Amino acid sequence: MAMQKPAVAPGFDVAGGYGSCKVEEAVAPDRFPAGLRVLVVDDDVTCLRILEQMLQKCLYRVTICCRAAKALSLLRERKGGFDVVISDVHMPDMDGFKLLEHVGLEMDLPVIMMSADGSTTAVMKGIKHGACDYLIKPVRMEELKNIWQHVLRKKWNENKEMENSSSLEDPEHKRRTTDEAEYASSVNDGTDGTWKPQKKKRDAKEEDDGELDSDDPAASKKPRVVWSVELHQQFVNAVNQLGIDKAVPKRILELMNVPGLTRENVASHLQQFHNNVQKFRLYLKRLSGVTQPSSFCAPLESNAKVGPLGRLDLQALAATGQIPPQTLAALHAELMRRPSDSLVLPAMDHQVLLQASAKGPKCIPFDHDVVAGQSVLKCQSNTSKQFPQSSISFESMSSGLMGWSSSHPGMSGCANNIEGVNNIQNSNILAQMLQQQQQQQPFPLLSEPHHAINVQPSCLVFPSQSVGRTSVCSESTNLNSSNMVVGYNHPSSQSNSISMVGRQVSDEELKADGVLNSYSMPGSIPSVFQNPPVNFGPSTRMPGLAPNMCTPSYGTKTGTLPEHAVGRNLGFVGKGTCIPSRFAVDDIESSTNDVRQRSTCTFDDAEVVKQELNLDFLDDIKTGNPVLPHFPQSGFTGVLSK
Amino acid sequence: MAAVALKEQLASLMDSMYQEGLLDEQFQQLQSLQDETNPCFVMEVVTLFCDDAERIFGELDKIMNQPVVEFQQVDAYIHQLKGSSSSVGAQNVKLACIQFRHSLEDNDREGCLRALNVVKREYLHLRSKLETMLQLEQRIQAYDKQKN
């Protein structure tokens, strides 16, 4: 008897992508979660067929597959093409748990296990391996109807994680929660089928973050404080002296003894400081998170507290071996590669880095070490490599920019890879930070508006050298529609500019197993990057990159560097500041001590940079953001492969 | 009317199958999945199930006939059969599979063979009833089509 391939369930929204959570685009709430894209893997064809039918009745888009290996390759080919995976536990060619692991690592999709074996031990094993749920056969319709909650929950938890690390203010939390609640009823997005929770959240957040003084009308009249390097150093010293736990704004203020500085200034700066630390912690957690998700905080904390110069992190973290050797090696290589007069990197840093590099990796077990390694190599060797044009949209840094190898654009879903990649990126970013800020490479994208740039909400903000620091802000990565990759390009030696490029990667590009997230930081041109902290929704086009810079969530609250690009700069109190172009640099160089100066940071301080480094890129690492949703245009219904 | 008679026949067949424990509520779920867009869904699934079950029996026979029986493999196949039978609502077959797996624990070849026979028997019994059911359904559908 012929197998009938069921047509797409009626009422199914083909045009839209499931996955947009934009409330404003919410279709009738009761449509949700129609269109959820489910991949079912089971060697039992009977069961497969039944599930297929059931899921279609739920108005989901179903793809069935009877071989785990085939399922994996399908998932890899169509990154972002699925929202949830349901897999049987016992399969002849691959253990369901293995598949679960792969999916979790590479695509970070919610996986629901399924088995005829309903024993407690089996279920527990499933949960331990990270399954979102465990269904016992025979599976009933009612159970399938609810699987969408796993998709959303996962997404929200990731958002929460990121948001928590970035801001602890209650009002924002509340707002966020409200936003999240709204997602529950959001539905198909007819336009671009992308999840935009990040964007929404960030928008909300930004409104709040925008003004430091928003809650203090009196303070709004005060001059903005620009946290110069010196000032920040004093701050850090005070914090270290007090001990991070005891570092309250009042005491810090007293220790700093800076006339004109207020407790509020210190308080907000402290908050960002904490945010950064936390972000970095999360980053490291992620790095090692595959096996030991929660092991890092403590050691990090103690290490993080004090370095000889009260430096946070870089050395300390390096010393703990938590920074993967690749990262450190790359960082070191970067440092070595770009000597410049204004690169003032204390010798100590080098040594520490070197030592850390030499340490055996305690780091994360990269499954894709090789890839990462290759990427690093590639990156370093391809100074002017541009991102390969993707079939969709592609931004590339200007030719002057050194590109992260972008031959493997990565889905952020690939956790392992991302970690590897992010290490590299991180190192690059740090390297960038240490570089002299020269370049002013006018950000190429700026002049090429036709490039579609989808900037991920993540952009690393980091201060550029003497003058402005290039900041890269990264917000939670919201890889949008299936293949959004934020590219980081290393600017060429000329430009400190970091281009942030988001690009949509074509499927072909994503084929590679090890996928890198390539990030390019936009070169910053001050005037261009004005603040609106941008939340890049996946579909945000970046007009010349500017708006995509940085997220003000980390942005300092007090000062504004009006002409600087958005971005968080170390030492700048103000809305995200980006280290901008030579143009800006000149301005900045002229005055370093003026509190009102725009950019007064100098790049001599890896640690400073680090502190300010908005570890938003961590979000990428978190990778948790599955690229939910791009509704594949080709209506792919069922694939039954034997 | 012939159609009515057929329908009655079908109904009583179904009742008896439920009562005997040949089928359980899962089968009803299958029936509810059948609709205009998938008018032959039940038949499709039943066919898949039967083909699969018979394939498994073939494999099991091979294994059991070997001098050294690989009980792990046997267990895997039975587990699979248990899964598919439970998915279609073939209750008795499922229960027989569960029994079989218990007897596997003894690693006793004879015991396994006996248990396997029980499973086969249950399956064959179910299959013949299902065939009758499907035939009735087809005839009823044919009548309905004729009417319309």
XYZ file of N, CA and C in Angstrom, chain A residues 535 546 573 633:
12
model
N 19.213 47.120 19.397
C 18.997 45.744 19.653
C 18.773 45.199 18.330
N 26.251 51.311 12.196
C 26.305 52.122 13.392
C 25.342 51.678 14.446
N 31.832 56.984 30.623
C 30.556 56.902 31.266
C 29.632 57.519 30.277
N 11.608 28.440 3.367
C 10.688 28.815 2.313
C 10.192 27.595 1.568
